[in-house]
C-alpha positions as a Python dict, from the first residue, in 0.01 Angstrom:
ca = {
    (1, 'M'): (0, 0, 0),
    (2, 'K'): (-63, 322, -125),
    (3, 'C'): (-57, 670, 101),
    (4, 'P'): (-403, 804, 176),
    (5, 'R'): (-228, 1154, 166),
    (6, 'C'): (17, 1135, -94),
    (7, 'Q'): (-56, 846, -277),
    (8, 'T'): (305, 675, -242),
    (9, 'E'): (325, 319, -285),
    (10, 'N'): (441, 213, 3),
    (11, 'N'): (536, -165, 90),
    (12, 'T'): (231, -410, 232),
    (13, 'Q'): (373, -411, 633),
    (14, 'A'): (487, -112, 636),
    (15, 'R'): (364, 158, 903),
    (16, 'F'): (426, 486, 765),
    (17, 'C'): (455, 601, 457),
    (18, 'V'): (852, 672, 312),
    (19, 'Q'): (720, 976, 118),
    (20, 'C'): (513, 1213, 414),
    (21, 'G'): (546, 994, 710),
    (22, 'Y'): (135, 911, 731),
    (23, 'D'): (71, 660, 1014),
    (24, 'L'): (-52, 333, 765),
    (25, 'S'): (-161, 130, 1030),
    (26, 'T'): (-511, 316, 1101),
    (27, 'T'): (-603, 225, 754),
    (28, 'G'): (-724, -120, 816),
    (29, 'Q'): (-975, 97, 1081),
    (30, 'M'): (-1100, 308, 807),
    (31, 'K'): (-1200, 46, 643),
    (32, 'G'): (-1414, 215, 322),
    (33, 'A'): (-1277, 643, 399),
    (34, 'V'): (-1324, 813, 132),
    (35, 'H'): (-1006, 1016, 33),
    (36, 'C'): (-918, 1302, -182),
    (37, 'A'): (-799, 1192, -532),
    (38, 'C'): (-559, 1528, -541),
    (39, 'C'): (-406, 1566, -146),
    (40, 'G'): (-580, 1209, -2),
    (41, 'A'): (-754, 1421, 261),
    (42, 'I'): (-993, 1180, 397),
    (43, 'L'): (-1334, 1358, 337),
    (44, 'P'): (-1612, 1332, 519),
    (45, 'A'): (-1944, 1208, 405),
    (46, 'G'): (-2176, 1443, 201),
    (47, 'V'): (-1881, 1712, 144),
    (48, 'R'): (-1915, 1852, -264),
    (49, 'F'): (-1512, 1958, -199),
    (50, 'C'): (-1216, 1849, -35),
    (51, 'T'): (-1200, 2039, 293),
    (52, 'S'): (-854, 2081, 236),
    (53, 'C'): (-743, 2189, -138),
    (54, 'G'): (-1071, 2230, -292),
    (55, 'T'): (-1086, 1986, -510),
    (56, 'P'): (-1456, 1878, -642),
    (57, 'I'): (-1568, 1577, -491),
    (58, 'G'): (-1561, 1358, -816),
    (59, 'N'): (-1186, 1325, -801),
    (60, 'T'): (-1192, 1082, -527),
    (61, 'F'): (-1117, 753, -408),
    (62, 'T'): (-1194, 486, -239),
    (63, 'Q'): (-968, 319, 61),
    (64, 'Q'): (-983, -30, 44),
    (65, 'N'): (-839, -262, 305),
    (66, 'D'): (-569, -561, 321),
    (67, 'D'): (-884, -793, 269),
    (68, 'S'): (-1018, -636, -52),
    (69, 'E'): (-1356, -566, 86),
    (70, 'G'): (-1612, -352, -41),
    (71, 'T'): (-1606, -8, -166),
    (72, 'M'): (-1776, 313, -36),
    (73, 'I'): (-1931, 514, -267),
    (74, 'L'): (-1997, 876, -155),
    (75, 'E'): (-2361, 985, -300),
    (76, 'E'): (-2482, 1323, -368),
    (77, 'S'): (-2668, 1489, -84),
    (78, 'N'): (-3036, 1637, -124),
    (79, 'P'): (-3038, 1972, -244),
    (80, 'E'): (-3269, 2109, -12),
    (81, 'Q'): (-3082, 1938, 287),
    (82, 'E'): (-2753, 2138, 149),
    (83, 'D'): (-2973, 2447, 182),
    (84, 'S'): (-3044, 2384, 530),
    (85, 'F'): (-2670, 2323, 654),
    (86, 'E'): (-2513, 2550, 479),
    (87, 'G'): (-2231, 2761, 630),
    (88, 'T'): (-2047, 2630, 945),
    (89, 'M'): (-2151, 2280, 1062),
    (90, 'V'): (-2223, 2180, 1439),
    (91, 'L'): (-2103, 1800, 1548),
    (92, 'E'): (-2378, 1659, 1733),
    (93, 'E'): (-2292, 1402, 2036),
    (94, 'T'): (-2250, 1063, 1939),
    (95, 'S'): (-2155, 752, 2134),
    (96, 'M'): (-1818, 716, 1957),
    (97, 'P'): (-1529, 451, 2104),
    (98, 'F'): (-1333, 744, 2266),
    (99, 'T'): (-1376, 1098, 2378),
    (100, 'V'): (-1314, 1395, 2152),
    (101, 'D'): (-1315, 1752, 2315),
    (102, 'Q'): (-1627, 1940, 2170),
    (103, 'S'): (-1378, 2299, 2070),
    (104, 'D'): (-1155, 2040, 1883),
    (105, 'K'): (-1465, 1947, 1623),
    (106, 'T'): (-1607, 2259, 1607),
    (107, 'Q'): (-1258, 2370, 1524),
    (108, 'M'): (-1166, 2052, 1265),
    (109, 'L'): (-1453, 2143, 1074),
    (110, 'N'): (-1425, 2537, 1062),
    (111, 'D'): (-1052, 2492, 942),
    (112, 'S'): (-1217, 2464, 588),
    (113, 'S'): (-1220, 2750, 374),
    (114, 'M'): (-1490, 2584, 166),
    (115, 'P'): (-1819, 2581, 182),
    (116, 'F'): (-2002, 2282, 209),
    (117, 'T'): (-2349, 2092, 327),
    (118, 'V'): (-2347, 1788, 506),
    (119, 'D'): (-2667, 1531, 523),
    (120, 'Q'): (-2779, 1533, 923),
    (121, 'S'): (-2734, 1125, 884),
    (122, 'D'): (-2380, 1143, 794),
    (123, 'R'): (-2252, 1345, 1047),
    (124, 'T'): (-2191, 1077, 1298),
    (125, 'Q'): (-2049, 840, 1027),
    (126, 'M'): (-1758, 1120, 922),
    (127, 'L'): (-1659, 1097, 1258),
    (128, 'N'): (-1622, 738, 1293),
    (129, 'D'): (-1510, 681, 979),
    (130, 'S'): (-1243, 912, 1058),
    (131, 'V'): (-1019, 755, 1350),
    (132, 'G'): (-1056, 506, 1569),
    (133, 'N'): (-931, 605, 1892),
    (134, 'E'): (-845, 943, 2025),
    (135, 'V'): (-413, 915, 1919),
    (136, 'N'): (-550, 871, 1591),
    (137, 'Y'): (-820, 1164, 1558),
    (138, 'A'): (-573, 1352, 1689),
    (139, 'K'): (-316, 1270, 1388),
    (140, 'Y'): (-574, 1354, 1133),
    (141, 'Y'): (-672, 1624, 1304),
    (142, 'E'): (-310, 1777, 1283),
    (143, 'N'): (-290, 1693, 924),
    (144, 'N'): (-606, 1808, 814),
    (145, 'T'): (-499, 2150, 987),
    (146, 'Y'): (-186, 2158, 813),
    (147, 'N'): (-295, 2135, 458),
    (148, 'N'): (-547, 2399, 532),
    (149, 'S'): (-289, 2639, 655),
    (150, 'M'): (-80, 2582, 331),
    (151, 'N'): (-422, 2648, 91),
    (152, 'Q'): (-587, 2927, 274),
    (153, 'G'): (-749, 3170, -7),
    (154, 'G'): (-669, 2971, -323),
    (155, 'N'): (-534, 2628, -467),
    (156, 'N'): (-209, 2505, -272),
    (157, 'T'): (-16, 2368, -627),
    (158, 'V'): (-12, 2732, -759),
    (159, 'Q'): (90, 2874, -421),
    (160, 'T'): (380, 2632, -389),
    (161, 'N'): (502, 2742, -727),
    (162, 'T'): (400, 3086, -632),
    (163, 'I'): (654, 3080, -357),
    (164, 'Q'): (918, 2885, -517),
    (165, 'S'): (932, 3097, -844),
    (166, 'N'): (976, 3378, -552),
    (167, 'S'): (1225, 3221, -373),
    (168, 'G'): (1430, 3152, -673),
    (169, 'N'): (1424, 3504, -826),
    (170, 'K'): (1579, 3606, -498),
    (171, 'M'): (1867, 3353, -488),
    (172, 'K'): (1913, 3481, -861),
    (173, 'L'): (1940, 3840, -693),
    (174, 'V'): (2173, 3727, -415),
    (175, 'I'): (2375, 3547, -639),
    (176, 'G'): (2399, 3866, -909),
    (177, 'L'): (2467, 4084, -636),
    (178, 'L'): (2765, 3833, -537),
    (179, 'C'): (2929, 3854, -855),
    (180, 'I'): (2903, 4218, -902),
    (181, 'M'): (3055, 4241, -558),
    (182, 'I'): (3360, 3995, -696),
    (183, 'V'): (3387, 4179, -989),
    (184, 'A'): (3407, 4565, -798),
    (185, 'A'): (3667, 4376, -553),
    (186, 'A'): (3890, 4238, -811),
    (187, 'V'): (3941, 4571, -1010),
    (188, 'V'): (3989, 4757, -684),
    (189, 'L'): (4257, 4497, -630),
    (190, 'V'): (4454, 4571, -975),
    (191, 'L'): (4405, 4957, -952),
    (192, 'V'): (4585, 4904, -614),
    (193, 'W'): (4859, 4688, -773),
    (194, 'K'): (4931, 4897, -1057),
    (195, 'G'): (4943, 5213, -736),
    (196, 'I'): (4655, 5381, -962),
    (197, 'V'): (4446, 5373, -656),
    (198, 'K'): (4619, 5433, -284),
    (199, 'L'): (4460, 5234, 7),
    (200, 'P'): (4400, 5454, 298),
    (201, 'F'): (4669, 5256, 517),
    (202, 'D'): (4932, 5316, 203),
    (203, 'L'): (4921, 5703, 317),
    (204, 'P'): (5190, 5842, 497),
    (205, 'F'): (5130, 5878, 832),
    (206, 'I'): (5115, 6280, 897),
    (207, 'P'): (5105, 6402, 1270),
    (208, 'T'): (4832, 6650, 1376),
    (209, 'M'): (5003, 6731, 1710),
    (210, 'E'): (5131, 7011, 1708),
    (211, 'T'): (5480, 7031, 1833),
    (212, 'E'): (5718, 7275, 1975),
    (213, 'T'): (5906, 7280, 1659),
    (214, 'T'): (5637, 7369, 1423),
    (215, 'T'): (5557, 7627, 1662),
    (216, 'E'): (5913, 7738, 1618),
    (217, 'V'): (5895, 7753, 1291),
    (218, 'E'): (5588, 7916, 1256),
    (219, 'S'): (5679, 8202, 1498),
    (220, 'S'): (6011, 8195, 1297),
    (221, 'T'): (5794, 8282, 972),
    (222, 'V'): (5567, 8541, 1169),
    (223, 'E'): (5866, 8711, 1285),
    (224, 'T'): (5993, 8704, 938),
    (225, 'I'): (5712, 8849, 734),
    (226, 'N'): (5696, 9137, 1056),
    (227, 'E'): (6070, 9212, 964),
    (228, 'K'): (6025, 9231, 557),
    (229, 'E'): (5721, 9458, 647),
    (230, 'S'): (5877, 9707, 898),
    (231, 'G'): (6213, 9702, 651),
    (232, 'K'): (6411, 9662, 1020),
    (233, 'G'): (6555, 9296, 933),
    (234, 'V'): (6867, 9427, 727),
    (235, 'S'): (7135, 9399, 986),
    (236, 'E'): (7489, 9582, 938),
    (237, 'E'): (7640, 9261, 854),
    (238, 'Q'): (7392, 9136, 578),
    (239, 'L'): (7474, 9481, 434),
    (240, 'S'): (7838, 9459, 466),
    (241, 'N'): (7910, 9245, 162),
    (242, 'A'): (7718, 9458, -72),
    (243, 'D'): (7904, 9755, 83),
    (244, 'R'): (8220, 9567, 4),
    (245, 'D'): (8126, 9499, -361),
    (246, 'L'): (8053, 9875, -392),
    (247, 'S'): (8370, 10015, -254),
    (248, 'E'): (8589, 9809, -453),
    (249, 'G'): (8398, 9924, -737),
    (250, 'K'): (8421, 10293, -681),
    (251, 'E'): (8806, 10256, -673),
    (252, 'K'): (8866, 10057, -976),
    (253, 'I'): (8645, 10281, -1189),
    (254, 'E'): (8895, 10516, -1098),
    (255, 'N'): (9147, 10328, -1301),
    (256, 'I'): (9113, 10297, -1694),
    (257, 'E'): (9222, 9968, -1686),
    (258, 'E'): (8995, 9802, -1441),
    (259, 'L'): (8665, 10037, -1522),
    (260, 'I'): (8525, 9703, -1665),
    (261, 'D'): (8625, 9516, -1331),
    (262, 'G'): (8510, 9795, -1126),
    (263, 'M'): (8179, 9827, -1312),
    (264, 'E'): (8089, 9415, -1249),
    (265, 'N'): (8143, 9506, -917),
    (266, 'I'): (7894, 9768, -859),
    (267, 'E'): (7638, 9566, -1042),
    (268, 'S'): (7691, 9257, -784),
    (269, 'A'): (7602, 9528, -509),
    (270, 'M'): (7314, 9641, -677),
    (271, 'E'): (7171, 9259, -691),
    (272, 'Q'): (7244, 9212, -332),
    (273, 'Y'): (7055, 9591, -214),
    (274, 'K'): (6760, 9418, -403),
    (275, 'T'): (6770, 9088, -285),
    (276, 'L'): (6773, 9203, 102),
    (277, 'A'): (6507, 9431, 0),
    (278, 'D'): (6302, 9129, -124),
    (279, 'E'): (6379, 8894, 169),
    (280, 'F'): (6369, 9183, 496),
    (281, 'G'): (6132, 9459, 328),
    (282, 'M'): (6240, 9828, 206),
    (283, 'S'): (6445, 10039, 463),
    (284, 'E'): (6619, 10390, 448),
    (285, 'S'): (6944, 10188, 470),
    (286, 'V'): (6906, 9927, 196),
    (287, 'S'): (6731, 10259, -67),
    (288, 'E'): (7050, 10513, 54),
    (289, 'H'): (7287, 10229, -53),
    (290, 'M'): (7115, 10118, -364),
    (291, 'A'): (7103, 10500, -499),
    (292, 'D'): (7429, 10578, -391),
    (293, 'A'): (7531, 10232, -577),
    (294, 'Y'): (7337, 10339, -914),
    (295, 'D'): (7504, 10660, -912),
    (296, 'V'): (7841, 10514, -928),
    (297, 'Y'): (7741, 10267, -1199),
    (298, 'V'): (7598, 10583, -1433),
    (299, 'S'): (7905, 10721, -1412),
    (300, 'A'): (8129, 10417, -1480),
    (301, 'I'): (7907, 10396, -1748),
    (302, 'I'): (7956, 10745, -1882),
    (303, 'K'): (8324, 10741, -1803),
    (304, 'H'): (8357, 10410, -2002),
    (305, 'K'): (8140, 10593, -2302),
    (306, 'D'): (8405, 10885, -2312),
    (307, 'M'): (8730, 10632, -2351),
    (308, 'M'): (8574, 10443, -2636),
    (309, 'A'): (8410, 10787, -2773),
    (310, 'E'): (8790, 10864, -2852),
    (311, 'Q'): (8915, 10583, -3017),
    (312, 'E'): (8883, 10537, -3424),
    (313, 'L'): (8490, 10574, -3561),
    (314, 'S'): (8335, 10221, -3590),
    (315, 'G'): (7979, 10085, -3580),
    (316, 'G'): (8095, 9800, -3298),
    (317, 'I'): (8162, 10110, -3041),
    (318, 'H'): (7847, 10268, -3080),
    (319, 'T'): (7680, 9972, -3046),
    (320, 'Q'): (7898, 9852, -2707),
    (321, 'I'): (7801, 10169, -2575),
    (322, 'M'): (7430, 10158, -2644),
    (323, 'N'): (7406, 9858, -2478),
    (324, 'E'): (7542, 9946, -2166),
    (325, 'F'): (7326, 10236, -2141),
    (326, 'G'): (7042, 9994, -2251),
    (327, 'Q'): (7149, 9759, -1933),
    (328, 'A'): (7132, 10068, -1689),
    (329, 'I'): (6780, 10147, -1808),
    (330, 'A'): (6661, 9792, -1769),
    (331, 'Y'): (6846, 9772, -1389),
    (332, 'A'): (6675, 10123, -1291),
    (333, 'E'): (6344, 9973, -1399),
    (334, 'E'): (6396, 9688, -1169),
    (335, 'F'): (6475, 9875, -895),
    (336, 'I'): (6178, 10085, -932),
    (337, 'A'): (5974, 9817, -930),
    (338, 'A'): (6093, 9691, -646),
    (339, 'G'): (6092, 9971, -450),
    (340, 'F'): (6357, 10150, -479),
    (341, 'D'): (6428, 10533, -563),
    (342, 'V'): (6714, 10547, -840),
    (343, 'D'): (6759, 10856, -1027),
    (344, 'T'): (6793, 10808, -1463),
    (345, 'S'): (6726, 11124, -1561),
    (346, 'L'): (7175, 11203, -1626),
    (347, 'L'): (7156, 10875, -1769),
    (348, 'I'): (6924, 10865, -2033),
    (349, 'S'): (7046, 11215, -2128),
    (350, 'E'): (7391, 11104, -2188),
    (351, 'R'): (7263, 10826, -2390),
    (352, 'D'): (7080, 11035, -2613),
    (353, 'G'): (7370, 11297, -2679),
    (354, 'F'): (7608, 10999, -2755),
    (355, 'D'): (7429, 10853, -3030),
    (356, 'T'): (7329, 11192, -3217),
    (357, 'S'): (7675, 11311, -3142),
    (358, 'Y'): (7836, 10956, -3259),
    (359, 'R'): (7596, 10945, -3578),
    (360, 'N'): (7716, 11264, -3653),
    (361, 'R'): (8057, 11176, -3628),
    (362, 'V'): (8024, 10899, -3910),
    (363, 'I'): (7816, 11090, -4117),
    (364, 'K'): (8012, 11382, -4190),
    (365, 'A'): (8374, 11133, -4158),
    (366, 'F'): (8185, 10940, -4516),
    (367, 'N'): (8117, 11252, -4631),
    (368, 'E'): (8456, 11363, -4625),
    (369, 'F'): (8574, 11036, -4849),
    (370, 'A'): (8336, 11162, -5051),
    (371, 'S'): (8456, 11497, -5097),
    (372, 'R'): (8827, 11316, -5209),
    (373, 'D'): (8911, 11344, -5563),
    (374, 'S'): (9063, 10953, -5517),
    (375, 'W'): (8875, 10770, -5203),
    (376, 'S'): (8968, 10435, -5056),
    (377, 'R'): (8690, 10198, -5113),
    (378, 'T'): (8841, 9969, -4848),
    (379, 'E'): (8863, 10298, -4625),
    (380, 'A'): (8474, 10346, -4662),
    (381, 'W'): (8358, 10046, -4614),
    (382, 'N'): (8579, 9970, -4299),
    (383, 'L'): (8372, 10276, -4169),
    (384, 'M'): (8024, 10191, -4269),
    (385, 'D'): (8097, 9819, -4167),
    (386, 'D'): (7920, 9740, -3861),
    (387, 'T'): (7690, 10053, -3852),
    (388, 'D'): (7376, 9809, -3964),
    (389, 'N'): (7285, 9855, -3605),
    (390, 'M'): (7257, 10193, -3620),
    (391, 'F'): (6939, 10235, -3786),
    (392, 'A'): (6642, 10068, -3823),
    (393, 'S'): (6586, 9833, -4111),
    (394, 'D'): (6230, 9956, -4182),
    (395, 'D'): (6369, 10293, -4216),
    (396, 'L'): (6501, 10350, -4616),
    (397, 'D'): (6604, 10701, -4630),
    (398, 'D'): (6798, 10676, -4258),
    (399, 'P'): (7151, 10896, -4383),
    (400, 'I'): (7354, 10593, -4194),
    (401, 'R'): (7154, 10346, -4405),
    (402, 'L'): (7238, 10552, -4720),
    (403, 'R'): (7589, 10536, -4706),
    (404, 'Y'): (7611, 10212, -4569),
    (405, 'C'): (7438, 10081, -4867),
    (406, 'Y'): (7681, 10309, -5098),
    (407, 'A'): (8017, 10175, -4922),
    (408, 'L'): (7872, 9818, -4937),
    (409, 'A'): (7798, 9855, -5323),
    (410, 'W'): (8109, 9978, -5388),
    (411, 'W'): (8330, 9692, -5138),
    (412, 'T'): (8144, 9451, -5343),
    (413, 'Q'): (8244, 9600, -5697),
    (414, 'K'): (8582, 9587, -5563),
    (415, 'Q'): (8532, 9210, -5462),
    (416, 'I'): (8470, 9126, -5812),
    (417, 'E'): (8764, 9340, -6002),
    (418, 'S'): (8922, 9095, -5765),
    (419, 'E'): (8819, 8808, -5825),
    (420, 'L'): (8792, 8889, -6235),
    (421, 'G'): (9163, 8940, -6218),
    (422, 'S'): (9251, 8641, -6034),
    (423, 'G'): (9022, 8461, -6274),
    (424, 'T'): (8832, 8295, -6030),
    (425, 'I'): (8472, 8419, -6105),
    (426, 'T'): (8355, 8468, -6474),
    (427, 'Q'): (8152, 8794, -6592),
    (428, 'K'): (7828, 8627, -6608),
    (429, 'G'): (7956, 8506, -6253),
    (430, 'A'): (8000, 8869, -6187),
    (431, 'A'): (7678, 8970, -6335),
    (432, 'L'): (7501, 8706, -6096),
    (433, 'K'): (7655, 8838, -5798),
    (434, 'I'): (7545, 9190, -5877),
    (435, 'A'): (7220, 9065, -5895),
    (436, 'G'): (7252, 8874, -5572),
    (437, 'I'): (7341, 9177, -5408),
    (438, 'L'): (7172, 9486, -5547),
    (439, 'E'): (6857, 9488, -5332),
    (440, 'A'): (7088, 9539, -5018),
    (441, 'T'): (7283, 9806, -5193),
    (442, 'D'): (6938, 10003, -5255),
    (443, 'Y'): (7006, 9947, -5601),
    (444, 'N'): (7269, 10147, -5665),
    (445, 'L'): (7332, 10241, -6044),
    (446, 'M'): (7689, 10204, -6032),
    (447, 'L'): (7632, 9844, -6016),
    (448, 'V'): (7326, 9824, -6237),
    (449, 'D'): (7566, 9983, -6530),
    (450, 'Y'): (7847, 9720, -6464),
    (451, 'Y'): (7572, 9396, -6444),
    (452, 'I'): (7443, 9544, -6760),
    (453, 'Q'): (7866, 9537, -6922),
    (454, 'Y'): (7924, 9212, -6812),
    (455, 'M'): (7567, 9041, -6914),
    (456, 'H'): (7706, 9227, -7303),
    (457, 'A'): (8015, 9084, -7288),
    (458, 'E'): (7896, 8731, -7218),
    (459, 'G'): (7633, 8764, -7516),
    (460, 'Q'): (7369, 8708, -7231),
    (461, 'D'): (7032, 8930, -7317),
    (462, 'C'): (6955, 9153, -7026),
    (463, 'S'): (6750, 9391, -7257),
    (464, 'M'): (6453, 9426, -6952),
    (465, 'V'): (6714, 9605, -6696),
    (466, 'E'): (6884, 9779, -6980),
    (467, 'T'): (6544, 9903, -7056),
    (468, 'A'): (6435, 10005, -6680),
    (469, 'Y'): (6823, 10146, -6650),
    (470, 'L'): (6824, 10415, -6923),
    (471, 'E'): (6445, 10509, -6809),
    (472, 'I'): (6603, 10596, -6462),
    (473, 'L'): (6870, 10814, -6610),
    (474, 'D'): (6578, 10977, -6789),
    (475, 'K'): (6431, 11059, -6495),
    (476, 'L'): (6665, 11126, -6282),
    (477, 'A'): (6733, 11431, -6615),
    (478, 'D'): (6393, 11570, -6653),
    (479, 'T'): (6323, 11614, -6260),
    (480, 'Q'): (6674, 11699, -6122),
    (481, 'G'): (6839, 11807, -6438),
    (482, 'L'): (7135, 11601, -6332),
    (483, 'H'): (7300, 11388, -6662),
    (484, 'I'): (7479, 11140, -6538),
    (485, 'G'): (7782, 11081, -6746),
    (486, 'E'): (7783, 11437, -6869),
    (487, 'D'): (7730, 11602, -6566),
    (488, 'V'): (7908, 11351, -6331),
    (489, 'D'): (8063, 10999, -6438),
    (490, 'M'): (7937, 10703, -6293),
    (491, 'A'): (8202, 10696, -6041),
    (492, 'H'): (8126, 10980, -5885),
    (493, 'F'): (7747, 10967, -5892),
    (494, 'W'): (7634, 11040, -5484),
    (495, 'Y'): (7355, 10799, -5472),
    (496, 'F'): (7397, 10799, -5147),
    (497, 'N'): (7348, 11222, -5105),
    (498, 'D'): (6968, 11321, -5022),
    (499, 'F'): (6977, 11653, -5007),
    (500, 'G'): (6894, 11690, -4678),
    (501, 'Q'): (7019, 11752, -4328),
    (502, 'Y'): (7382, 11614, -4442),
    (503, 'S'): (7375, 11700, -4789),
    (504, 'V'): (7762, 11709, -4933),
    (505, 'D'): (7647, 11877, -5268),
    (506, 'D'): (7310, 12042, -5453),
    (507, 'K'): (7295, 11862, -5768),
    (508, 'N'): (7491, 11541, -5741),
    (509, 'G'): (7266, 11309, -5553),
    (510, 'V'): (6896, 11190, -5600),
    (511, 'T'): (6581, 11323, -5415),
    (512, 'T'): (6369, 11117, -5178),
    (513, 'E'): (6114, 11099, -5423),
    (514, 'N'): (6294, 10977, -5712),
    (515, 'R'): (6520, 10704, -5488),
    (516, 'Q'): (6147, 10573, -5392),
    (517, 'W'): (6070, 10561, -5767),
    (518, 'I'): (6368, 10377, -5861),
    (519, 'R'): (6336, 10098, -5591),
    (520, 'Q'): (5980, 10035, -5745),
    (521, 'R'): (6123, 10007, -6134),
    (522, 'L'): (6400, 9793, -6057),
    (523, 'G'): (6208, 9565, -5806),
    (524, 'S'): (6009, 9469, -6097),
    (525, 'V'): (6291, 9365, -6275),
    (526, 'T'): (6409, 8997, -6317),
    (527, 'F'): (6774, 9030, -6340),
}
C-alpha cells in the first residue's frame, strides 16, 4: 500500500506509514479520493492547484482501495463557475455522519496559499471524501495545516533546500572558528613552553600594600636628598678618614725620600672629599678641606719638579714632570666641575716655566757639544734620546727636533761604522740602512754623502740620489754662500742650526727656506 502523503510503499496490513506515520487505516474509507502527486495531500474536488504545495492538478493520482474498485477522475470545472467562486470559499451545511465546527472548516480552506475555484456541487463531496469520522478529520486538518505552514510564500522543495544550505554554511562557519581557536591555543602553548610569553599567573607577586619598611626607606631617601641639597650631611667622622690621609701626606712630602708616597696620600684625601660631596652635597667644611688638600698637592709637585730638575738633563725627566703637572690640572678640572673652588694659577705658572727653562737647558747643552773641536756622538745621543716627547711631530722646525734629528743621524752612522768593522753588515747593507732612516733624520746631508760612498763601493747605481745631492750643495752655495767641503767639512756641518734664537753660528747652518726645499728634493728621490 502506497502512503498518500509521502508515496512510500507500506505493507498491505500496515496501519501507519513507516516513513511519515500517516494513518493508513483511513484509506479504506477514502475510496476514490484524489491526492497530490507531489506531497500526497487530499485535494478537494474541482481545484486546479494543490492546496498544500501548489502543484498543478494534472499531477494527481486516485487512491484505490484494497478491492481495486474504480477510479475517480477529477474533471476541470466550468470557467464561469470559477469566476463566480474565486477567492475564499465558504462551506455550506451538509448532512455529514460527523460534526465539524464551522470555524474549522473555514480555517482548513483559508490555510491554502493558492487561489482556487471549486464547483458548488463539489463542496459537499470534498468534505465527505476527506474523512469518515471526527477523529480522522482532525488528523487531516492537522497534516494539511502543517504542509501549508511549510510552504507559505513559495515552493516547499526550494525553501527546504535553502534552509539546508544555510544550515550547512553555518555549520562550516562554526567548524572554521573552532579550528582557528584550536590553532591559536596551540601557538600560545608553544610560546609559553619556550618562555617567550609569560602568563599572568607566572609573574612574581609584588605586594602593593605599603609596609612600614617601605615607608622607612622612602623617608631615609628623602632625608638623604635633603642632606645632599643642604650640604649638612657630612659629619666630622666621615671627614676624619680623608683628613688623616691629608695629614700623613703633609708629613711625608717634607722628606724627599717619601715625597712620592706623600703625594699619593694627598690624592687619596682629595678623592674622598669629592666622594663625600657627591653623596651628601657641597658644604663649607668639605670645600675648605679640599682647597687645603689641593694646595698641598701643588706644592708637592713643585718640590718634586725642583728635585728632578737638579739631575742630569734628560728628555725622560721632562716628560715625567710634565705628566705630573697634567694630572694636577685634570684633578682641578674635575673638582671645579663638582663645585669645589681650587686655585690652579700657581700650578699653571710653574708648569709653563719649567717647560721653557728645561727646553732651553737642553738646547744650550747640545749647542755646547757641537761647538767643541771633537765631541762624543754617544754623549750627544744620550742627551737627545728621549726628547722626541718635547716637540710636536708636525712641527718640523722645532729647535729640539732639529737637534734630535742631527743626533740621531750621527748615532746611526756610528752604529754603521761599528757593524762594518765587525763584518756584520756590508756596504750595500749600510746604504740600505741609511735609506730606511733618512727621513727620520730630516734628510741629513752627512748621511746622504755616506750613502753615495757605500753604493759606489758596491758598484751600485745611485745617480738619481747623487744628482739631487749635488743640486743641494749648489743651492746652499748660491743662496747662503756656504761651500761645504771648502768653508766647512761635512763632519762639522751644523745641519741643525737654523740661524734663529738658538743659533750657534751665523754661516754654518741651513735657513728655514732651504731646509724645506731639501726635504722636498730628497723626498722625491728613490733610494
